[in-house]
XYZ file of C-alpha atoms in Angstrom:
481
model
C 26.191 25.934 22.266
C 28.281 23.985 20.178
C 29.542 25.513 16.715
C 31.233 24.144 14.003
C 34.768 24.099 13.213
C 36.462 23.407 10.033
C 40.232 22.758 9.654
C 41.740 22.868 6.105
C 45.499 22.713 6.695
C 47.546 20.900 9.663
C 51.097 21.220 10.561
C 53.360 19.992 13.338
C 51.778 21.981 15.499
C 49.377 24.102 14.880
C 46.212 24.003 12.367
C 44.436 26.466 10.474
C 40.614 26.355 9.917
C 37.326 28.199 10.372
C 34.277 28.726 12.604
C 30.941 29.700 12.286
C 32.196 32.960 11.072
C 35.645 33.379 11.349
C 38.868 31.773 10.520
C 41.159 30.882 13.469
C 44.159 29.095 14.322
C 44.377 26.131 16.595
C 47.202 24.029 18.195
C 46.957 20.010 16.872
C 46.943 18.799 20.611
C 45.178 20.915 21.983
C 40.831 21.790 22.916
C 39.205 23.565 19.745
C 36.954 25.427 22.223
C 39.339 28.424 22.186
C 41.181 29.618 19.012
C 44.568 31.099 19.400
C 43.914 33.777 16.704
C 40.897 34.685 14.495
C 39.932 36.603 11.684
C 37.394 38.029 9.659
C 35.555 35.680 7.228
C 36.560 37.785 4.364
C 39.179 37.104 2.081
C 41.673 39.530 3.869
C 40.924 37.598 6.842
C 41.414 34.354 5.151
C 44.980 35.872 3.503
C 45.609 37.403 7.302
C 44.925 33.669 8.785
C 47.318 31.853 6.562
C 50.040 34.626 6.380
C 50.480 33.967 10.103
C 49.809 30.124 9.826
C 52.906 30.008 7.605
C 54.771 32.030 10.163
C 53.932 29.856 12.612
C 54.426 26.264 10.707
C 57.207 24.726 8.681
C 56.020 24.571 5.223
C 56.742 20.874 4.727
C 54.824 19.820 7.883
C 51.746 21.169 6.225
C 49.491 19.141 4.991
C 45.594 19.355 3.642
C 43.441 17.813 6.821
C 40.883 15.061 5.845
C 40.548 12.421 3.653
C 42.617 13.474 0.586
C 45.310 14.421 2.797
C 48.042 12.140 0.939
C 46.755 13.342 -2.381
C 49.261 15.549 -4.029
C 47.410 19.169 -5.647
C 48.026 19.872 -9.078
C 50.485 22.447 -9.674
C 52.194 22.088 -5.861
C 54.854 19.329 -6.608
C 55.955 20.509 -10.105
C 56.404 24.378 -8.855
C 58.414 22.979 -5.594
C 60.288 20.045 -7.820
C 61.303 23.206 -10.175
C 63.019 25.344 -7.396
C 64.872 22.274 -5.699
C 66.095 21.664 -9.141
C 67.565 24.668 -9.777
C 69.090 25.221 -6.238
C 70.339 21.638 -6.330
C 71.973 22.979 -9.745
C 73.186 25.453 -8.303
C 75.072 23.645 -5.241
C 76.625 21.551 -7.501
C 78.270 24.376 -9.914
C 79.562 26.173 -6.504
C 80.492 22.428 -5.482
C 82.774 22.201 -8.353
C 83.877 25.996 -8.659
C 85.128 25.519 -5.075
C 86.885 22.305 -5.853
C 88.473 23.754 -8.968
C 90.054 26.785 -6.687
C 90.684 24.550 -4.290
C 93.490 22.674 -7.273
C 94.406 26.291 -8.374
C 95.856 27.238 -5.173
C 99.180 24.400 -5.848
C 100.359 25.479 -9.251
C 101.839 28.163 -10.481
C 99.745 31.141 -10.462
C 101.487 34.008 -11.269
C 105.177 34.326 -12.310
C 105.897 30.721 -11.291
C 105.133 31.192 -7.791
C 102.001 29.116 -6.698
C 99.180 30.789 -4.486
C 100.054 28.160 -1.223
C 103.813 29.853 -1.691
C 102.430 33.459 -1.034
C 100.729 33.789 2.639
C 99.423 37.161 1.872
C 97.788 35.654 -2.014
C 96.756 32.684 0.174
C 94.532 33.663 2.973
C 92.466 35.903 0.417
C 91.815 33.157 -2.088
C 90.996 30.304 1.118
C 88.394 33.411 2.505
C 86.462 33.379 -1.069
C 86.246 29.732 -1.126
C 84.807 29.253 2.519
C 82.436 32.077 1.524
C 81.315 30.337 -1.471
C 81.078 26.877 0.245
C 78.626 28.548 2.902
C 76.773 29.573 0.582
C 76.373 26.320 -1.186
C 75.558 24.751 2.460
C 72.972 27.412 2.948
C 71.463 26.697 -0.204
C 71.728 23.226 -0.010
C 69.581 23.321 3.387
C 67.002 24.412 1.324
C 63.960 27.255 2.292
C 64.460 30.657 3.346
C 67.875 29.527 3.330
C 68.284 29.836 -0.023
C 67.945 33.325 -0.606
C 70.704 33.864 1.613
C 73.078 31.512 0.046
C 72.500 33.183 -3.393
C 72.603 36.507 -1.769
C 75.872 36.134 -0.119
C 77.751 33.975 -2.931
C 76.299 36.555 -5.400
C 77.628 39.883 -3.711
C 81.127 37.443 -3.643
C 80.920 37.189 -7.371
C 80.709 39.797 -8.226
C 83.534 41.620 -6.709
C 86.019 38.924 -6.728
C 85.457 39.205 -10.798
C 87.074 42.316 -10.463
C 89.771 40.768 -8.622
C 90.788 37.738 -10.851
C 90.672 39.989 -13.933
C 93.352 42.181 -12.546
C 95.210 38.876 -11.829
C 94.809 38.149 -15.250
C 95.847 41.217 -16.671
C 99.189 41.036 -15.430
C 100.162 37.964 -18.491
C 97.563 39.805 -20.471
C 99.917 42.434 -20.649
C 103.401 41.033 -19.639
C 102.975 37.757 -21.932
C 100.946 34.562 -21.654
C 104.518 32.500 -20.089
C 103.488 34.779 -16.595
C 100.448 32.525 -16.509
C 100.188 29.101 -14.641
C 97.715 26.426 -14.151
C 96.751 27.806 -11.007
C 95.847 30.956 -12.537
C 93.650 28.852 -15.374
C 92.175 26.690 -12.360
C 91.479 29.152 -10.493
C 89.520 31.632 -12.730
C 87.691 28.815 -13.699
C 86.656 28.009 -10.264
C 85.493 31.525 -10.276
C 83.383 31.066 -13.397
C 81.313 27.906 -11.918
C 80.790 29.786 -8.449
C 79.549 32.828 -10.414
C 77.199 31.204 -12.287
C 76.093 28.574 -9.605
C 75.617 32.078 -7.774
C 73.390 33.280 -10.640
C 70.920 29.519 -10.847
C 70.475 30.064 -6.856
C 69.727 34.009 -7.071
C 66.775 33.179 -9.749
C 65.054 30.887 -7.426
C 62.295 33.173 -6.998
C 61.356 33.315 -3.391
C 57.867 31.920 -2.650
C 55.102 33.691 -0.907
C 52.575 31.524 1.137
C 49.895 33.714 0.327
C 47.146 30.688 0.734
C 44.043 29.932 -1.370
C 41.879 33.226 -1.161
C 37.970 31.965 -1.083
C 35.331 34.164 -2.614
C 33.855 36.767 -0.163
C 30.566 35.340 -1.237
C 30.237 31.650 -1.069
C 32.753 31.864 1.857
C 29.609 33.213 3.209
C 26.978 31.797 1.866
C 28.210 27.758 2.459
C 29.339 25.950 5.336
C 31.574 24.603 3.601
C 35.702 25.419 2.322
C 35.564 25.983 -1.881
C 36.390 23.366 -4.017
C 39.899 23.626 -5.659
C 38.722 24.708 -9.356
C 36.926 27.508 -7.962
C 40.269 28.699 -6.058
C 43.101 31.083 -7.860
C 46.770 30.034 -8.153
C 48.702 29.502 -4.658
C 52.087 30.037 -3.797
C 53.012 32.659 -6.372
C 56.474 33.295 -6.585
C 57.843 36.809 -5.347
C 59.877 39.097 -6.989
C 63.829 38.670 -7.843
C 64.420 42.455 -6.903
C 63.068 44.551 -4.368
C 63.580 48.031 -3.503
C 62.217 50.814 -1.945
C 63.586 54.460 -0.258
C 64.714 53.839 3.092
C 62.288 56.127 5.495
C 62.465 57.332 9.263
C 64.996 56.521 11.285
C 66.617 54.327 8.612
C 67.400 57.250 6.488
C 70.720 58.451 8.236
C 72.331 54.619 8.887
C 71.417 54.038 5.085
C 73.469 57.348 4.254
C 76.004 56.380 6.403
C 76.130 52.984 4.609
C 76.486 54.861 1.096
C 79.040 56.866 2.065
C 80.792 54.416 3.583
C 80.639 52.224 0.582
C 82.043 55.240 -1.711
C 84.976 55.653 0.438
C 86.215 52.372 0.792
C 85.761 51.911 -2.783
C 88.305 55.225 -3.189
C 90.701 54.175 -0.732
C 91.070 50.968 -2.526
C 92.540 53.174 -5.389
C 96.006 54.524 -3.243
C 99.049 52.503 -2.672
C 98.929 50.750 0.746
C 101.971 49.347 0.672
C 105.502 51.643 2.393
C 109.428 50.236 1.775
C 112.159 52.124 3.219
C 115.327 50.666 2.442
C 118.462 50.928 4.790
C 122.248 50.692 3.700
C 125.069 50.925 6.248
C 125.938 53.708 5.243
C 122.975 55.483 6.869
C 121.060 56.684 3.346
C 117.587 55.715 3.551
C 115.078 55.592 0.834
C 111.176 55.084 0.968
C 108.735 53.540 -1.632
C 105.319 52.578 -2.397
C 103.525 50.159 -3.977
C 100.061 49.050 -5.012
C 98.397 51.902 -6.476
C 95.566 51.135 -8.621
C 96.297 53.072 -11.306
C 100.090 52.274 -11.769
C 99.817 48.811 -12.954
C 99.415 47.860 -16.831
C 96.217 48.866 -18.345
C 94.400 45.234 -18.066
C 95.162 45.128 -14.354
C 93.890 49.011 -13.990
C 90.479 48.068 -15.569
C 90.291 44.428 -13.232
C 91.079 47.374 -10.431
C 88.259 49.802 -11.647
C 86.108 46.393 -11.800
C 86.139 46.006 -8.217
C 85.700 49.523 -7.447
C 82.617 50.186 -9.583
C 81.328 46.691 -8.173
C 81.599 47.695 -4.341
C 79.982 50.848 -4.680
C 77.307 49.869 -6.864
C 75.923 46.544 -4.229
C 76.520 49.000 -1.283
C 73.762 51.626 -2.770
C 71.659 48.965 -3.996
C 71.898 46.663 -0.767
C 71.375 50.321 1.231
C 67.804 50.047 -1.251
C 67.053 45.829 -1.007
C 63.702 44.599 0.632
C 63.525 42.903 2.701
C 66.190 45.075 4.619
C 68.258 41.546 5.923
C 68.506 40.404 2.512
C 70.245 43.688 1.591
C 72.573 42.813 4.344
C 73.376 39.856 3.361
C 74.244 40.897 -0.198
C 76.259 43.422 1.318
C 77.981 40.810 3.448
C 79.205 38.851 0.173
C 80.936 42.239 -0.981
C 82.116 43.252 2.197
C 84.130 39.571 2.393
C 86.152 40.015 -0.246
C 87.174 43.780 0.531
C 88.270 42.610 4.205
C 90.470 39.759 3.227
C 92.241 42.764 0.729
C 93.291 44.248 4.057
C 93.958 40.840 6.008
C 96.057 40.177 2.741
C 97.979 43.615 3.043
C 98.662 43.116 6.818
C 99.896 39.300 6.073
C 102.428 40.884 3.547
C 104.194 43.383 5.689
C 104.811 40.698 8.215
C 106.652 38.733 5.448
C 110.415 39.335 4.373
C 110.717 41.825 1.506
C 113.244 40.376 -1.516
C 115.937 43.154 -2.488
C 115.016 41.403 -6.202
C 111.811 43.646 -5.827
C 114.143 46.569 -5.761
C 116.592 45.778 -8.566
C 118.976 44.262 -5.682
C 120.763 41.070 -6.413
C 120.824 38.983 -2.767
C 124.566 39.653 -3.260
C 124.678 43.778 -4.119
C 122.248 43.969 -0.912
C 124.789 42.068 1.168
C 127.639 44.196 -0.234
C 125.831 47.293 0.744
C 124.295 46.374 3.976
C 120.887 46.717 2.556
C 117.933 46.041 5.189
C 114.061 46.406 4.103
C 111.687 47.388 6.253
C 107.645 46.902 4.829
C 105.028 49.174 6.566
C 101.106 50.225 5.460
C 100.821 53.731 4.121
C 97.304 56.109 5.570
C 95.456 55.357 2.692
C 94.905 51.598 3.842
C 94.517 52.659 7.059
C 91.517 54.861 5.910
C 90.280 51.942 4.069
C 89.979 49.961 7.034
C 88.060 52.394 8.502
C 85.685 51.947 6.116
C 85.433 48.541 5.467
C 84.676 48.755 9.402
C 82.130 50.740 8.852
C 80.746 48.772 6.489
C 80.304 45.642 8.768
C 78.902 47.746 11.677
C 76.254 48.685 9.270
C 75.957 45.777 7.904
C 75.304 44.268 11.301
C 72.802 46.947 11.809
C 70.779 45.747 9.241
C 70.944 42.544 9.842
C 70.048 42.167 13.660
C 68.397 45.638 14.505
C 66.126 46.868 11.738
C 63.323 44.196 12.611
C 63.561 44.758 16.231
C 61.881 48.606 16.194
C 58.970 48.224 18.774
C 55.553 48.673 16.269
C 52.386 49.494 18.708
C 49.657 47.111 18.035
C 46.768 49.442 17.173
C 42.718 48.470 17.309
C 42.001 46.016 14.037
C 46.040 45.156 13.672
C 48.293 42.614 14.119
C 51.999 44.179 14.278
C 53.971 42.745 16.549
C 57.176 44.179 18.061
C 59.625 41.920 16.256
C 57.581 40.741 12.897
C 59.453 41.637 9.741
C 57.768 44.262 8.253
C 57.515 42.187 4.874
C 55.427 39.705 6.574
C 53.195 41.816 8.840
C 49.405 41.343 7.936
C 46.342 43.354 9.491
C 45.086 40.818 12.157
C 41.537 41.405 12.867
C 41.628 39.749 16.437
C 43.796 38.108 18.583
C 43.246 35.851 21.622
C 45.549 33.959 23.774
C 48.461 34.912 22.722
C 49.941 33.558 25.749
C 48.393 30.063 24.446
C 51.404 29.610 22.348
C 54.207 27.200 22.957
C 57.496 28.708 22.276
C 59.157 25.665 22.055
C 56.833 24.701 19.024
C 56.683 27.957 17.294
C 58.683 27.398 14.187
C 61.059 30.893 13.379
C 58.687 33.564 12.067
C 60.590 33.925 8.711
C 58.486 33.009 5.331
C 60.171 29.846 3.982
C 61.789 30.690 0.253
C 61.035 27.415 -1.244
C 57.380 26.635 -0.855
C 54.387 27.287 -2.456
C 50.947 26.852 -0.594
C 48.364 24.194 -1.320
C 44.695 24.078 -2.402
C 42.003 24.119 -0.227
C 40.262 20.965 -1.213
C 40.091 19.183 1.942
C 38.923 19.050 5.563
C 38.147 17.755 8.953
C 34.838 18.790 10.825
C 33.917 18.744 14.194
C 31.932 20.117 16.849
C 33.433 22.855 19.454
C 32.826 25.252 21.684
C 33.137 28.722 19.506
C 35.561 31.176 21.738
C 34.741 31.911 24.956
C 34.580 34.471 27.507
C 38.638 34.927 28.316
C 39.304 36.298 25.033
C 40.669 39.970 24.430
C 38.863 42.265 22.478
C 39.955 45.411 20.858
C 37.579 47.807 22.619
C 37.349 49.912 18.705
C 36.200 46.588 17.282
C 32.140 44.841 17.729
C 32.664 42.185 14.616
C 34.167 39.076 17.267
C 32.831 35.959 16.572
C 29.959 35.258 18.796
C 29.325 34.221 22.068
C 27.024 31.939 23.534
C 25.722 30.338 26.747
C-alpha cells in the first residue's frame, strides 16, 4: 500500500520530511520507498529528525520544498544578515590590525633599533600576525568556521596584551625618546586585532534546532503547521560554555591545568646565560630576563601574560564543546611558543660587549669573547609549553573519537560530538548513505533554521521489510503488503 510522504526541507543531498507517522530522512535522487532514518512523530522526534538533517546538509543548500520555496521567511535573512555583518566587521578590524603590525615591524621600535633589525624580536611578532590573519581567513569563510577564528585570535589577544605592555613599559619608565613608530604601529595593530577578535567572539553560534510542531495537530492533520503557529527557529547558542570535565577526561584535564600553571611560572626566571671570557683566563657568568628585574611597568606587562596563560588554560580545560576549548587554548599556546623560538633565535646571535658596559675597543684590549647559552628554567618551560600542545592536540582530535554503544531507542554514534548527539528513535539503512555526499557532521555557526511553511507531497511505499529494528522498541512505522 502506498502511504504518503511529505518533505518540508531539501538540501544538496538529502531531504527531510514525514510519513504516515513518522518523520524520516531521504536522499534527493533517490526512491522514497525506504527512508534512511526515522523518528517518532512527536516533537522530540521532529527536533531528533532535523538535528541530524543539519548534520547531514550544508545549511545554505537548504531550502523549504514546494511552491514557496524562493520565498524568503520572516526573521531568517535579518538574523543571518546580522551575524555576516558582524564577522565581516570583524575581518576587516583584524585586516587592518595585521596591516598596521605589518608597518610597525620597519621603524624604530625600541631604543632605535627596528623589529626587522632584531631576528629574535622578529620571528615572534611575524608568528602573531600569521595567527591573527588565520583567524581572519577562518572567519572570513564563514560557518562553523567562525567560532574558531574568534576562538583562536581571541586566546592570541589576550596574551600578546601582556606582551606589548611590557614593551611599552620599558619608555614608560626609561622616557618617551626610547619609543619609535614601530612601537606606536605596532600596539595599534594590536588594538584593532583585539577588538576585531572581540566582534567575531560575540557572533553567537547558531543552533539548527528546526521548527518544533505541536504534539497534537502534528497528529491530528496530514498536514506540516503553518508558520504562525510555529516558535522561533534558529536560536542562537550561548557565548560561554562550561561544564566539569568527567571520566576519563578528568586526569588529561588535570594534566592540562597543571601544565598551564607551570609554564606560566617558568616564564617568571631568567632564561637567558652570558659567560664572558678574557685572555687572561677569568671567566664570569650572567643572566638575564627575569621577570621581576625589569622596571615596574614592564614587571606588571610580565605579570599580564602570566595571569593571562593560566587563566585560558583552566577555563579552556572547562569550554564546551571540548574542541572549542582547544582551540582557545591554541591562540595562547602560540604566543608562549614563539617566546621560546625567540629565546633560541637570540643565543644563536652575536652578543654586543655594549650589553656588558664593554666599549668594542676595551673588549678588544682585553680579549673579551661572549658566549650566550639558555639557563634550566627555559628549558623547564619548554617542557611545558610541550605539554601544553600534546594536550591541546588531545582535545582537539581524540575527545570525539571515544567509541559510545548505540543502545535500544538511541542514536549515538561512535564519532558524533557529544554536543550534537540526539536520541534517534530508529535507524535504517545506514549503509544507504553516500559518503561522498555527506557534508562534515559539525553544526554550522552561522545559520539559523527556517519555517516550516512549505512542502512537496507524494505517494511512496512506507519502509519496508529490510529495515533494522531495535528488538526493545514495537513503535516502527508500519508495514504493509
Amino acid at each position: 500500500m502506498l502511504d504518503k510522504v511529505t518533505i518540508a526541507y531539501r538540501g544538496a543531498t538529502y531531504e527531510i520530511g514525514r510519513g504516515r507517522d513518522y518523520f524520516g530522512i531521504w536522499t534527493v535522487a533517490g526512491s522514497r520507498s525506504q527512508p534512511l532514518e526515522w523518528w517518532p512523530e512527536t516533537q522530540e522526534g521532529w527536533s531528533a529528525a532535523w538535528t541530524r538533517f543539519a548534520l547531514l546538509e550544508a545549511p545554505d543548500a537548504i531550502t523549504p520544498a514546494g511552491r514557496d520555496a524562493t520565498r524568503p521567511v520572516a526573521g531568517f535573512v535579518p538574523a543571518i544578515g546580522a551575524r555576516r555583518g558582524l564577522a565581516a566587521l570583524a575581518v576587516l578590524l583584524l585586516g587592518v590590525g595585521v596591516a598596521l603590525g605589518i608597518a610597525g615591524l620597519f621603524p624604530d621600535y625600541l631604543g632605535g633599533t627596528s623589529l626587522a633589525a632584531q631576528p629574535d624580536n622578529l620571528v615572534a611578532h611575524v608568528i602573531y600576525l600569521a595567527t591573527w590573519t588565520a583567524g581572519a581567513v577562518l572567519i572570513a569563510l564563514g560557518g562553523s568556521r567562525v567560532r574558531i577564528g574568534a576562538l583562536l585570535a581571541t586566546g592570541l589577544s589576550i596574551v600578546t596584551f601582556g606582551l606589548f605592555v611590557a614593551d611599552a613599559g620599558t619608555p614608560i619608565a626609561g622616557g618617551s625618546h626610547l619609543a619609535g613608530a614601530g612601537l606606536v604601529l605596532s600596539f595599534a595593530g594590536w588594538l584593532f586585532c583585539a577588538a576585531g577578535s572581540a566582534v567575531a567572539f560575540l557572533v553567537r553560534p547558531g543552533r539548527m534546532t528546526g521548527p518544533v510542531p505541536a504534539t497534537d495537530t502534528l497528529l491530528a492533520t496530514d498536514t506540516l503547521l503553518a508558520t504562525d503557529t510555529l516558535p522561533a527557529a534558529g536560536a542562537s547558542g550561548r557565548l560561554i560554555t562550561l561544564g566539569w570535565p568527567r571520566g576519563a577526561a578528568l586526569g588529561p584535564a588535570i594534566l592540562l591545568v597543571l601544565a598551564g600553571l607551570g609554564a606560566a611560572a617558568a616564564f617568571a626566571p631568567a632564561w637567558d646565560s652570558f659567560t664572558l671570557h678574557t685572555a687572561a683566563g677569568q671567566t664570569q657568568t650572567f643572566t638575564a630576563g627575569n621577570a621581576f628585574a625589569d622596571p615596574w611597568p614592564v614587571i606588571v606587562g610580565n605579570v599580564i601574560v602570566m595571569v593571562s596563560l593560566a587563566a585560558i588554560v583552566i577555563v579552556a580545560a572547562l569550554w564546551r564543546p571540548v574542541r572549542h576549548g582547544a582551540v582557545l587554548l591554541a591562540g595562547a599556546i602560540i604566543p608562549m611558543a614563539a617566546q621560546a623560538i625567540s629565546a633560541l633565535v637570540q643565543v644563536g646571535q652575536a652578543t654586543s660587549p655594549t650589553q656588558f658596559g664593554f666599549t668594542p675597543a676595551q673588549a678588544s684590549q682585553l680579549g673579551l669573547t661572549i658566549s650566550a647559552g639558555l639557563t634550566p628554567a627555559f628549558w623547564i618551560y619548554c617542557v611545558f609549553v610541550v605539554v601544553l600542545v600534546v594536550s591541546c592536540a588531545w582535545m582537539l582530535f581524540t575527545s570525539h573519537e571515544a567509541s559510545v554503544p548505540v543502545g535500544a531507542g538511541t542514536g549515538l554514534r561512535s564519532g558524533d560530538d557529544a554536543d550534537t548527539q540526539v536520541p534517534m528513535w530508529h535507524v535504517a539503512r545506514a549503509e544507504a548513505y553516500d559518503p561522498a555526499g555527506t557534508r562534515s557532521p559539525a553544526l554550522d555557526d552561522d545559520t539559523d533554521s527556517d519555517e516550516f511553511d512549505s512542502y512537496e507531497e507524494f505517494k511512496s511505499d512506507n519502509p519496508a521489510d529490510n529495515t533494522v529494528t531495535p528488538e526493545s522498541r514495537t513503535d516502527e512505522p508500519d508495514r504493509r503488503d
